[in-house]
Structure formats: C-alpha cells, structure tokens
CSV table of C-alpha atoms in Angstrom, one decimal:
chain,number,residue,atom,x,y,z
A,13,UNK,CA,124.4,89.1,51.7
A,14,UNK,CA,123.5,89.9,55.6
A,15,UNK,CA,121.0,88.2,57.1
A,16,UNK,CA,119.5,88.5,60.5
A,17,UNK,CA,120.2,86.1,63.5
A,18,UNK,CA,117.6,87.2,65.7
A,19,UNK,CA,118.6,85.3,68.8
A,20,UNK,CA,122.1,87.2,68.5
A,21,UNK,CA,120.4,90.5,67.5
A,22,UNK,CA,117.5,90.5,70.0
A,23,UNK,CA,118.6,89.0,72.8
A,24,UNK,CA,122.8,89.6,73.0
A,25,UNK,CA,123.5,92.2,70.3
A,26,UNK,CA,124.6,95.4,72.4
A,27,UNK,CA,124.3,98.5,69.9
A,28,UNK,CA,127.7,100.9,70.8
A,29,UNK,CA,127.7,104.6,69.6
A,30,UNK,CA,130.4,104.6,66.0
A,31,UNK,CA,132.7,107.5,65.5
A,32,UNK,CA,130.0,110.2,65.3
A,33,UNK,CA,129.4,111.8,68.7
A,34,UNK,CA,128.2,114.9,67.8
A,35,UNK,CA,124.1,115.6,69.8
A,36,UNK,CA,123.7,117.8,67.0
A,37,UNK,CA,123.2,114.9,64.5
A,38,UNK,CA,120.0,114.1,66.7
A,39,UNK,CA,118.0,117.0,64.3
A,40,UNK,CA,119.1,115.1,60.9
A,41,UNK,CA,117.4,111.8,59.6
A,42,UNK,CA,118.2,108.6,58.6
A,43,UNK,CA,117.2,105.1,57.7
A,44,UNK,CA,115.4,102.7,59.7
A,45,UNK,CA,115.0,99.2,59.1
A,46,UNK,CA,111.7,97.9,60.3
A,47,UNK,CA,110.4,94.1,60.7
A,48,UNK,CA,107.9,93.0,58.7
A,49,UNK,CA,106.3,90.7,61.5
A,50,UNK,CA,103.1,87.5,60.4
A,51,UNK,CA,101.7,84.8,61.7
A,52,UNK,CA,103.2,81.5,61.3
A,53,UNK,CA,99.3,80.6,60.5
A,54,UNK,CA,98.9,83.3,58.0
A,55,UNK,CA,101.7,82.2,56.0
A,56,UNK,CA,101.0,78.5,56.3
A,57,UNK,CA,96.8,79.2,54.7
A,58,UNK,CA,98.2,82.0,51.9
A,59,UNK,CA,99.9,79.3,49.9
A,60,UNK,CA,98.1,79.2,46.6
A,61,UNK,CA,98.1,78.3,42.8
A,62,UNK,CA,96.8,80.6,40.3
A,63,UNK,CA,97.3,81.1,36.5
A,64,UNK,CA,99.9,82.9,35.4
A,65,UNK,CA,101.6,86.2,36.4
A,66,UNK,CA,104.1,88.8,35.6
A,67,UNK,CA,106.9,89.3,38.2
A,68,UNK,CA,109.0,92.0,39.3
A,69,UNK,CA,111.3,89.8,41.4
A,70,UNK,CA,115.0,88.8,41.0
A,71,UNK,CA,114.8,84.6,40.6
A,72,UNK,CA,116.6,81.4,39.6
A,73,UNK,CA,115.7,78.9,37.3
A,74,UNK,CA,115.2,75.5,37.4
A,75,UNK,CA,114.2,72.9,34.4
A,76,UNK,CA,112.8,69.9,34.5
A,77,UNK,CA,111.6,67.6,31.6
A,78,UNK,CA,109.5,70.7,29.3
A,79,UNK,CA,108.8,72.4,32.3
A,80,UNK,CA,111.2,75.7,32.9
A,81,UNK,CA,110.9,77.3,36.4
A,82,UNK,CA,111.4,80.8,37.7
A,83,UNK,CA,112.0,81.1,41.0
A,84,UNK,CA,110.6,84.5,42.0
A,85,UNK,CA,112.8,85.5,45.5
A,86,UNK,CA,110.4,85.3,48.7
A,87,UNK,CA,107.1,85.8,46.5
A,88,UNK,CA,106.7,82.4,43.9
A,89,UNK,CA,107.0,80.0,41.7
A,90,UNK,CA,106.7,80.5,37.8
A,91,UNK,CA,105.9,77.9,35.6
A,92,UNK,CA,106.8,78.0,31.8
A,93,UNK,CA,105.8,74.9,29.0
A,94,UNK,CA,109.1,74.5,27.7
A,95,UNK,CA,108.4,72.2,25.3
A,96,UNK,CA,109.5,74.7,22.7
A,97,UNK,CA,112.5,76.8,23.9
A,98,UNK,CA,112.1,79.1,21.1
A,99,UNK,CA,108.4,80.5,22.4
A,100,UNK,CA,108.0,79.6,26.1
A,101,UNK,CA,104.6,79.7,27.3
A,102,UNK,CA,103.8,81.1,30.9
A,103,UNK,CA,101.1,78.7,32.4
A,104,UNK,CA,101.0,79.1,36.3
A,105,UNK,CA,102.3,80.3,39.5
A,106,UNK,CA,102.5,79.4,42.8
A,107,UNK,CA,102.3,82.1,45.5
A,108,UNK,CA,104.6,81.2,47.9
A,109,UNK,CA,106.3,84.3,50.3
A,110,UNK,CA,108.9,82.5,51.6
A,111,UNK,CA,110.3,80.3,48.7
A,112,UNK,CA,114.0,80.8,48.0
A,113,UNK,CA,114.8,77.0,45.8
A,114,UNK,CA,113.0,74.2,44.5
A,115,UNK,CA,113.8,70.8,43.4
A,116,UNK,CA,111.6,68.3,40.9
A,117,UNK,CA,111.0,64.3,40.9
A,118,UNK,CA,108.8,62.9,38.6
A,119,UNK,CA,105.2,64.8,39.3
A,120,UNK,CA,106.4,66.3,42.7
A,121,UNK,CA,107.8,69.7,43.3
A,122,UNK,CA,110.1,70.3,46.7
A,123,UNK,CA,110.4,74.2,48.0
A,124,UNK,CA,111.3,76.0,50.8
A,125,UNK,CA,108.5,78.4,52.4
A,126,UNK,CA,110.4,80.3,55.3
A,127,UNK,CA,110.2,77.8,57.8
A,128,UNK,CA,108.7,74.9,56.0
A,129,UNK,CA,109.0,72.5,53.2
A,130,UNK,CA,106.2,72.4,51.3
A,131,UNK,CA,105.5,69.6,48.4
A,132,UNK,CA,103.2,70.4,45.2
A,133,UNK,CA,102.0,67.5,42.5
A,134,UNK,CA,102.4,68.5,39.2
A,135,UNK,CA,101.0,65.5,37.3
A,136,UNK,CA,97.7,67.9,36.5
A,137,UNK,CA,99.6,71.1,35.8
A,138,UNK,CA,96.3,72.8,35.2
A,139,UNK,CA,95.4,71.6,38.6
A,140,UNK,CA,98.5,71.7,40.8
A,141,UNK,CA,98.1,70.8,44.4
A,142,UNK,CA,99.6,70.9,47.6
A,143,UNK,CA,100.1,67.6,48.9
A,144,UNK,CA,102.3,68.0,52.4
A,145,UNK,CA,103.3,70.4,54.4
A,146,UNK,CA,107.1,69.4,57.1
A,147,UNK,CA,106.9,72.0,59.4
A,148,UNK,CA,109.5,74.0,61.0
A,149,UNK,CA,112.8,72.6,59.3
A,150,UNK,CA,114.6,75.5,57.7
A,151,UNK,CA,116.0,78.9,59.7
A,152,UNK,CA,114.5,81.9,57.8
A,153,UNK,CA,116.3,85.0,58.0
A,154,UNK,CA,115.3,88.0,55.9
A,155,UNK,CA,118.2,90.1,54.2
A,156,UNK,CA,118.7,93.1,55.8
A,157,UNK,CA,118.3,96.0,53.7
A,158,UNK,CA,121.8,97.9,52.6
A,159,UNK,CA,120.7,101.1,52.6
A,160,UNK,CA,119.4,100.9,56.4
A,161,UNK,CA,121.5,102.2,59.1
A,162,UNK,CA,119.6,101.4,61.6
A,163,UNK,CA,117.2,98.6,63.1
A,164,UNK,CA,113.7,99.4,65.0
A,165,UNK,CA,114.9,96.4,67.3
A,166,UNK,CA,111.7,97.4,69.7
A,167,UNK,CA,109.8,95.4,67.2
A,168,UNK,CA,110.0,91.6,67.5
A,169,UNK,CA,108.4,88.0,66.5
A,170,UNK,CA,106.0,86.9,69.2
A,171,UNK,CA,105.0,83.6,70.0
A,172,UNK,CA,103.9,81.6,66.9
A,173,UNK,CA,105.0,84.8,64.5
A,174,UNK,CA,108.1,85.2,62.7
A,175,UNK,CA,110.1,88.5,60.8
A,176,UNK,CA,109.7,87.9,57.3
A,177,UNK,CA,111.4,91.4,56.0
A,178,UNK,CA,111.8,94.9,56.8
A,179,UNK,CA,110.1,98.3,55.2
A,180,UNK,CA,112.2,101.5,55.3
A,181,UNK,CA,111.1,104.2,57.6
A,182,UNK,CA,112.9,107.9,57.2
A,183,UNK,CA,113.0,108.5,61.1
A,184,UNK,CA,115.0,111.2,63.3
A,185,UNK,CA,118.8,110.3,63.7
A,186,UNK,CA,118.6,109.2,67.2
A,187,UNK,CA,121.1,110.6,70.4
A,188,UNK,CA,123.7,108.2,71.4
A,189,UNK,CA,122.2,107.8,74.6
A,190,UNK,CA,119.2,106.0,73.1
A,191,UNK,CA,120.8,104.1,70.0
A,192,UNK,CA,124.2,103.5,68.9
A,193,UNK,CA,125.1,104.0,64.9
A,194,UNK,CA,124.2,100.7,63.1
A,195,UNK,CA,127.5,100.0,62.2
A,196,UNK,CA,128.9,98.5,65.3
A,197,UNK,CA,126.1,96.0,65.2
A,198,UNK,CA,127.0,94.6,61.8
A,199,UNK,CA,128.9,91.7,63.5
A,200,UNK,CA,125.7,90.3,64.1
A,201,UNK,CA,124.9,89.9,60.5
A,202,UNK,CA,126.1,86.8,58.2
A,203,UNK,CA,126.8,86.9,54.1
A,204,UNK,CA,124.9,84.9,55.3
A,205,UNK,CA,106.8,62.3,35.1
A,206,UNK,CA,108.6,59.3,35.9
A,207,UNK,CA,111.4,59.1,38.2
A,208,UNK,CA,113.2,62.3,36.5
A,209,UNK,CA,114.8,64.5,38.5
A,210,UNK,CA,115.6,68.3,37.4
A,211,UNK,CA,118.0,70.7,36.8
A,212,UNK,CA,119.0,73.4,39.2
A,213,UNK,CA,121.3,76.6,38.3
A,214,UNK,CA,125.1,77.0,40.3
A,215,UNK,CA,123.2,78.7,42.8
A,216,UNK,CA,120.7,76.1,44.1
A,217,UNK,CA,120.8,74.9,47.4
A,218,UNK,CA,118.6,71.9,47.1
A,219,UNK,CA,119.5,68.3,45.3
A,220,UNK,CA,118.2,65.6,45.0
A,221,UNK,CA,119.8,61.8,45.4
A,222,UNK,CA,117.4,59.0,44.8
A,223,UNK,CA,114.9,58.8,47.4
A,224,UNK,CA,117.0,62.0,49.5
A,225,UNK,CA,116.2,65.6,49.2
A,226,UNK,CA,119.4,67.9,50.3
A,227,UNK,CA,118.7,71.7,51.1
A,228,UNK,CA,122.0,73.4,52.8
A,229,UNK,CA,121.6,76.3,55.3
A,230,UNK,CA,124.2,78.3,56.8
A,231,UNK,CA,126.3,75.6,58.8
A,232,UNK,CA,124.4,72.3,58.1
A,233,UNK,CA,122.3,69.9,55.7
A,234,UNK,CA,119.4,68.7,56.2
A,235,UNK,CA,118.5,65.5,54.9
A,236,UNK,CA,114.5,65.0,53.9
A,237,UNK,CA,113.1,61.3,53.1
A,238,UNK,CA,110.9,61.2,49.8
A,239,UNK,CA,110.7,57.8,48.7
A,240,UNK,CA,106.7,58.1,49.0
A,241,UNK,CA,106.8,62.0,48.3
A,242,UNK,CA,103.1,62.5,49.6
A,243,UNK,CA,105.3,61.2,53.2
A,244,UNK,CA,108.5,63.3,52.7
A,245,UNK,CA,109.5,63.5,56.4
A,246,UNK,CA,112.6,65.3,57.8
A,247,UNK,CA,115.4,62.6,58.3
A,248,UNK,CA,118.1,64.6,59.7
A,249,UNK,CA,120.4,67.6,59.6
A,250,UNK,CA,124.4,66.9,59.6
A,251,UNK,CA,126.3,69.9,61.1
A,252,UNK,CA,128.8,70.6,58.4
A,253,UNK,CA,130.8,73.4,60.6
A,254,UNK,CA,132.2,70.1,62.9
A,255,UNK,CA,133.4,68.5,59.4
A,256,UNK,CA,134.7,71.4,57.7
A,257,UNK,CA,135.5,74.1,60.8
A,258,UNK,CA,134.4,77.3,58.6
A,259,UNK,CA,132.8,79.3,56.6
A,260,UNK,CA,128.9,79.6,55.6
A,261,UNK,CA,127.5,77.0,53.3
A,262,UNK,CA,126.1,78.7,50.0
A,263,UNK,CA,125.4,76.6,47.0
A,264,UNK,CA,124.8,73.0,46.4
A,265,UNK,CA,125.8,70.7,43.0
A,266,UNK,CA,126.0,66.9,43.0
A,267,UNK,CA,127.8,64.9,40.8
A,268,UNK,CA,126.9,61.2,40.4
A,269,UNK,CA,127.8,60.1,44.2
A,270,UNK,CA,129.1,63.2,45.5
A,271,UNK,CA,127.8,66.8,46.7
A,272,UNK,CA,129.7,69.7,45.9
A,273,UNK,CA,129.3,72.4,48.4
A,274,UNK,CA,130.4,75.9,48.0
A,275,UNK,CA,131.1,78.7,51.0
A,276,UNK,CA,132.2,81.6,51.6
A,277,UNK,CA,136.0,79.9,52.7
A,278,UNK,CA,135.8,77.4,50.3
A,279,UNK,CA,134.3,74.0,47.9
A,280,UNK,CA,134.3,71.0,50.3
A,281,UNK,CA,133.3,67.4,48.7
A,282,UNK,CA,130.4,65.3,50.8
A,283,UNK,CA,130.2,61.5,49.7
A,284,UNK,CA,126.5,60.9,49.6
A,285,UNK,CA,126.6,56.7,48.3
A,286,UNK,CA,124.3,56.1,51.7
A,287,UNK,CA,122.3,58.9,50.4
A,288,UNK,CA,120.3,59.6,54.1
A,289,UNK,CA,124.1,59.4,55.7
A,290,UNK,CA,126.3,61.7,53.9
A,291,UNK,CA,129.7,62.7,55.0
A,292,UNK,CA,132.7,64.5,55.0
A,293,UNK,CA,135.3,63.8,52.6
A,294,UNK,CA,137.4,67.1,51.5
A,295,UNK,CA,137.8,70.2,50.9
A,296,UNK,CA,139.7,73.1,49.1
A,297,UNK,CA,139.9,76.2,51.1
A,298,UNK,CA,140.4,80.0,49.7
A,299,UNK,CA,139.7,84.0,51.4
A,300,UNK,CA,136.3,84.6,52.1
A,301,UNK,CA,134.3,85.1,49.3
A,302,UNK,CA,131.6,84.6,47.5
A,303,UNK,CA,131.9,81.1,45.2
A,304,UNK,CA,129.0,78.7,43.4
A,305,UNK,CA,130.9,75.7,42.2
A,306,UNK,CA,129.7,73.3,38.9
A,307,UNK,CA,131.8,70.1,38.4
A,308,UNK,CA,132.4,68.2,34.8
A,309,UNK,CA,134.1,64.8,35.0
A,310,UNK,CA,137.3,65.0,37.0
A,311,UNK,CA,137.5,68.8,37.5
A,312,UNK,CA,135.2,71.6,39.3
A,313,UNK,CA,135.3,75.2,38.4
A,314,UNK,CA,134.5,77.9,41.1
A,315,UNK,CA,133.6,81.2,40.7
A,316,UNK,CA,135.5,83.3,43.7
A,317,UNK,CA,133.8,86.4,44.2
A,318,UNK,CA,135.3,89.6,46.4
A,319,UNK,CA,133.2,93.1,47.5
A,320,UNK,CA,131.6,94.5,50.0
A,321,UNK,CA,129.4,91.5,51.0
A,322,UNK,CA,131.5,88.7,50.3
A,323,UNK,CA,135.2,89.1,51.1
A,324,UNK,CA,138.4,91.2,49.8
A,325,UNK,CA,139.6,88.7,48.2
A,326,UNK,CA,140.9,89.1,44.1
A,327,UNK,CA,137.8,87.8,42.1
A,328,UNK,CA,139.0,85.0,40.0
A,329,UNK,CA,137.6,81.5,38.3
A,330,UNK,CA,139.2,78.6,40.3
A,331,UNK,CA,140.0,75.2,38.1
A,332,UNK,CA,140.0,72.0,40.8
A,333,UNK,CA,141.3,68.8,39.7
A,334,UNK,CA,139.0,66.4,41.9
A,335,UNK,CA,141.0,62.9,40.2
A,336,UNK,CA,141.5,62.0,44.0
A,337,UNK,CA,138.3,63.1,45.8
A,338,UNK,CA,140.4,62.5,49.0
A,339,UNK,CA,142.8,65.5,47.7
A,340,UNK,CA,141.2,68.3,45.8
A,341,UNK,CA,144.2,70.4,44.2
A,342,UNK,CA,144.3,73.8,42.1
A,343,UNK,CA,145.2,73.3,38.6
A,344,UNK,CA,144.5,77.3,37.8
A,345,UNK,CA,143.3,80.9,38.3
A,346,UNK,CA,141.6,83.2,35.8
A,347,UNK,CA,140.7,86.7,36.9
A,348,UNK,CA,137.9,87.8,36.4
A,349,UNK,CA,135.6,90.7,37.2
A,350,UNK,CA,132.8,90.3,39.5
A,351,UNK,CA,132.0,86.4,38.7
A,352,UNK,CA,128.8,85.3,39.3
A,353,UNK,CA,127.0,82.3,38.2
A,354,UNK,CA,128.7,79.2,36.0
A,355,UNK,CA,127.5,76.7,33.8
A,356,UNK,CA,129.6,74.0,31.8
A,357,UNK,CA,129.2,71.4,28.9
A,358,UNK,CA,131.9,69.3,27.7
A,359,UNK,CA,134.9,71.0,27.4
A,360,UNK,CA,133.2,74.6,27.3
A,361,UNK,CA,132.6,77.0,30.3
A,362,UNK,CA,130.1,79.4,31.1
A,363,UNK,CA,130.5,82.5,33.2
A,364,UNK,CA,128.3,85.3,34.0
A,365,UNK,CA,130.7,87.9,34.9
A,366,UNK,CA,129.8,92.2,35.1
A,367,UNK,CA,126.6,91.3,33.6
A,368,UNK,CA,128.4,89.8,30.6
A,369,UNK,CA,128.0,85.6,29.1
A,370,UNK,CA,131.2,84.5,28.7
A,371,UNK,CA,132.5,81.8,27.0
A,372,UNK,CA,135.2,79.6,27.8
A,373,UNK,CA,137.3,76.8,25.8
A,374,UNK,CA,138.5,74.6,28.8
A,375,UNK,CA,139.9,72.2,26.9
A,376,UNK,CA,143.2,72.7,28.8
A,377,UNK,CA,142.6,73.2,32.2
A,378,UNK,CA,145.3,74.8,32.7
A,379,UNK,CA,144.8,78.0,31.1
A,380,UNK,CA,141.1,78.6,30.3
A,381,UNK,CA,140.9,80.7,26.8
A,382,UNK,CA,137.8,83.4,26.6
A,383,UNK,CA,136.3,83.0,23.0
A,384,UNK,CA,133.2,85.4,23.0
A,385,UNK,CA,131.4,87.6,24.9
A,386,UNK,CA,127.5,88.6,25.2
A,387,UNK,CA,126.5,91.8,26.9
A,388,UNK,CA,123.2,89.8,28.0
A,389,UNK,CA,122.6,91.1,31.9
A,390,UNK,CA,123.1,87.6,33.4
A,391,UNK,CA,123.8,86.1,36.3
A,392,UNK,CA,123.4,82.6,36.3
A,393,UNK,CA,123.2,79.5,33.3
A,394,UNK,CA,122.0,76.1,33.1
A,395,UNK,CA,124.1,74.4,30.4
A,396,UNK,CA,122.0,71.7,29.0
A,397,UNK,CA,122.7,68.9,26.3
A,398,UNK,CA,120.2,70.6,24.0
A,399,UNK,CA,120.8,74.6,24.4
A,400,UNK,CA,121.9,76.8,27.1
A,401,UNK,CA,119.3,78.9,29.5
A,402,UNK,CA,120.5,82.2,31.1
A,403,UNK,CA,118.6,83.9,33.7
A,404,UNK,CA,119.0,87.9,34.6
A,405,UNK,CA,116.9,90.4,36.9
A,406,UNK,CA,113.4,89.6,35.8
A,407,UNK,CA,114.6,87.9,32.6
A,408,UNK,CA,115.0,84.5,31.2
A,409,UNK,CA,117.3,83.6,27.8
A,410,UNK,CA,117.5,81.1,26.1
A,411,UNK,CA,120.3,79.9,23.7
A,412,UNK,CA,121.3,77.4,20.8
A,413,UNK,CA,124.9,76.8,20.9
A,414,UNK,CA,126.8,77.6,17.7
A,415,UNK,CA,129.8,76.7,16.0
A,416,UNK,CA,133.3,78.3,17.0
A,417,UNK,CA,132.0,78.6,20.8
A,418,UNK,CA,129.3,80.8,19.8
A,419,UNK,CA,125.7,81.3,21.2
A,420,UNK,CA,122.5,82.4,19.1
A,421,UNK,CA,119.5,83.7,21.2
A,422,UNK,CA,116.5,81.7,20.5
A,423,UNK,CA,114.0,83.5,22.9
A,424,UNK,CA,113.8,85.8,26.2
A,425,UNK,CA,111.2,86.3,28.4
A,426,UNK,CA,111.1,90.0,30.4
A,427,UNK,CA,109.1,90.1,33.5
C-alpha cells in the first residue's frame, strides 16, 4: 500500500522526467490523481449514527460480546446482533469517513476518524452516542490510487483542511518541461457490558491493555488513557523506529503482557506489564514484506507476504518459537501463495491465502500439515472458542468448526 507524505511530497518531492522523452507524448492522455481536499470542521460535525445500511466497502471485523463489527474502510462502522451466528441481524451504522480500526470495552467503542479518536457508548445500542472527541493524534494519509500516474500536486490542504483522497481525472499527458512521469516520485510513497474487551482480526492496529488503548502508525505507538472512557486522553506516543531501526509498523496482536507488532521488515515483541510505558524487548527480522502476526502459547505465526506493494521477497507462513521472549527464533517456513490474513485455535491454523481458507494441523510446529481447503474469497479470520468468522470484499462468514479439521458454513452476509 502507498500512502501520501505530504510534507515530503509538497514541499521537497522534486518530480524528474522517467525514460520517455518523446514531446510527442504531450498529445496522448493519462491519469491524474487529484486530492480530495475538507475541512477539518466538516469532518469533525458529519459524524453520525443511523439505522442500518448496505456497504460497498472493503472492511475488517471485529467482535465483541454478541455484537459483530464491520469496519467499512474510510466510510463506517456496521453493527451486526450476533447473538445468533447462524442469522446475524444488521442493526446500525456509524458514518464515520475516516475510520480505518476500532477497539471495544465494556459499553465504549474506540475508532480512528483521520485525525482524531473518537469514542461512542454503546450501552443503548438503539441510541448510540458520541461521548468524546481527542483531537489531532493520528497522521492520515490517503492511499494513492494505483492506476494514477500522475499527481495534480497544484492542489493542497490549507490551513485547518486536510487531503482525505483523490478522484481520477483523464487529463493531457503533460511535456517534460512542466511535469516529470510519476514514476520517479514514487520514493515519496510508503506501503505505508462490563469490563470485556473485544476481538480484533490479524490486521488490527488498535489493542487494548487494561485501562491503555494502543493504535500503531507507521513508526510509533501511541498510547491513549481510558480508565474513565468519557476522559480518554492521549498519554503518549513511543517512537518505535529508535527501538527497532526499520521498517513500517502494520498490525498489532497482544498476548497476555506483551504486544506483537508486525512490519514490513519484520515481528518485534513490546512488553506492555506498565501498560502506559511499553517497551522494546525483541524482534525477528525478514525481507520486506507484507506480514500480520497472531501468537498461541509459546509460538507466533506470520504471514510473509511479497508483490508489487510489499516486497520481493518468497511469500511464505513463518512459525516463531517465542519460549524466550528475549530471543525470538524460526522453527519453520511454509510457502504459500499470496498469504493474507491468519487466525489460530489450539493447535489448528487458519490462513487466507489466493482467496482460499486454509486449514492447518500445527500440531508439530515444525512442519505445518494443510488439511482442507475452502474457495471462500477471504482475507482475514477471527478464530473464536465457539466458531470461526471470515471476512472477504463486502462479505462476512461465519463458521462451526467440524470434525477432521473441517469447517461448515453457518451464515454469510453480502454487502
């Protein structure tokens, strides 16, 4: 994924002609990426709650208690009774344009909105509310389209707006003189009810630790207080490039003291016992690539994915022993095609891989075995005690585990 750094890109990016010098392509066309620029204000007032709607936006999920979330990318947040997996019930959604990931305590809902952390009470969840606003915590970059080749960098945030995405214009292909091919700027890009907390899939980036909210970004975490969650204040942000000297931070899993972060170099281990002072304790490095990481007991799995956003690097399952936290070691590699999203229960792993659910006996984790296979679209699981839940582009499904290492499908919801 690319994603814009605008004080690189609009104030020291220098666009240099590519290998096409030809004047003549000034008469063909081409693809121009053009910000989509609002008002912080604007976005702040068009927060809302209404009943519930269909979406046509790729997500994650997110469970808590009988609640089952789908986290629509930059648009909102869509609420499901769970209480019976087998016929889900779509009850509300929250607009919210810049939400990315959530995280659950009790009645309170966490979630990104491009710059801001917003907090939502659930305990009326025919009446949810927003109950505080931090402001100006999280960087928001919007993904730069693939199919652009160039930017209409003429067109910039003012004071108190920000770029929250770009449109596609079909423009002239300028002359060198005025604008150099796209290509050389690329550099400037980045792959880039109670006390009950929920569940996130492998690819959240918030978690939650007792009375501490973590959300990663980039090259840092920020810590948020929410022991009164009406009063969640930002507490600090730790800069995890001077404790780990590489790559950008992507996903986020904690496991009873510890936070398991994965990057595009690696899965470093944070010890988070002081919860509002986590630190540095190791890492295991690998190529650049693409890689959630889930962790069961003494051993984490990470899926290591290569391609044309994420690295060159072979795409493979990585098997961690993590016995001595201080020394993270490889026990074993699996190859496998495009890995996404992972998900694991007891002794049995879960893969979305080419759009496929596999299953895995990891009973020896040494040499994962694949027992079956479901052609299911997926791309990221939750495995919980009770069933497994699967989510795909604009789909949810949701599972009862089966003898033999099978699944059966007990409901899907299209969008």
């Amino acid at each position: 994924m690319k994603t814009l750094k605008l004080f690189l890109l609009l104030f020291t990016a220098t666009f240099f002609v590519s290998c096409n010098e030809d004047d003549a392509s000034s008469t063909d066309t081409a693809k121009f990426a053009v910000p989509v620029i609002k008002s912080v204000q604007e976005l702040r007032t068009s927060i809302s709650v209404t009943g519930a709607k269909q979406t046509d936006s790729d997500g994650k999920i997110y469970i808590a208690q009988n609640l089952l979330f789908y986290i629509a990318q930059e648009s909102g947040i869509h609420i499901f009774d769970n209480s019976n997996p087998a016929s889900p019930q779509n009850i509300a959604f929250i607009n919210l344009g810049g939400v990315h990931d959530i995280s659950v305590k009790g009645n309170y809902l966490f979630a990104d909105n491009f710059m801001d952390l917003v907090v939502f009470d659930l305990s009326n969840i025919s009446n949810i509310t927003q109950v505080q606003t931090v402001e100006n915590v999280f960087d928001f970059y919007p993904v730069f389209p693939d199919e652009a080749e160039f930017l209409d960098y003429e067109i910039y945030p003012g004071v108190g707006e920000i770029m929250i995405g770009f449109t596609i214009e079909t423009r002239s292909r300028p002359r060198n003189q005025d604008l150099g091919i796209f290509n050389d700027a690329l550099g400037n890009f980045e792959s880039a009810a109670g006390n009950a907390v929920g569940t996130g899939g492998s690819f959240a980036k918030f978690q939650i630790n007792n009375n501490a909210l973590y959300t990663v970004e980039a090259y840092s975490l920020n810590v948020f207080n929410i022991t009164n969650p009406t009063n969640t204040f930002f507490d600090k942000e730790v800069y995890m490039n001077e404790w780990l000297g590489g790559g950008v931070f992507e996903t986020l899993f904690k496991q009873k003291d510890f936070l398991f972060v994965g990057s595009t170099n690696g899965m470093y281990i944070v010890n988070a016992v002081d919860e509002f002072n986590p630190y540095f304790v190791s890492g295991f490095a690998h190529a650049t690539a693409c890689d959630p990481v889930v962790v069961f007991g003494n051993t984490a799995y990470i899926t290591v994915r290569g391609g044309s956003n994420c690295g060159s690097i072979e795409d493979q399952v990585n098997i961690i022993d993590i016995t001595n936290i201080q020394n993270p070691t490889l026990i074993s590699t699996y190859l496998l095609n495009q890995p996404y999203g992972l998900g694991i229960k007891d002794d049995i792993l879960y893969v979305c891989a080419d759009g496929n659910l596999n299953v895995f006996d990891a009973t020896n984790s040494a040499e994962l075995t694949l027992e079956n296979t479901y052609e299911d679209e997926v791309k990221d699981v939750i495995a919980l005690d009770t069933h497994l839940i699967a989510v795909g582009i604009n789909k949810i499904i949701q599972y009862n585990y089966g003898e033999n290492h099978t699944l059966e499908v007990i409901s899907v919801v299209n969008f």
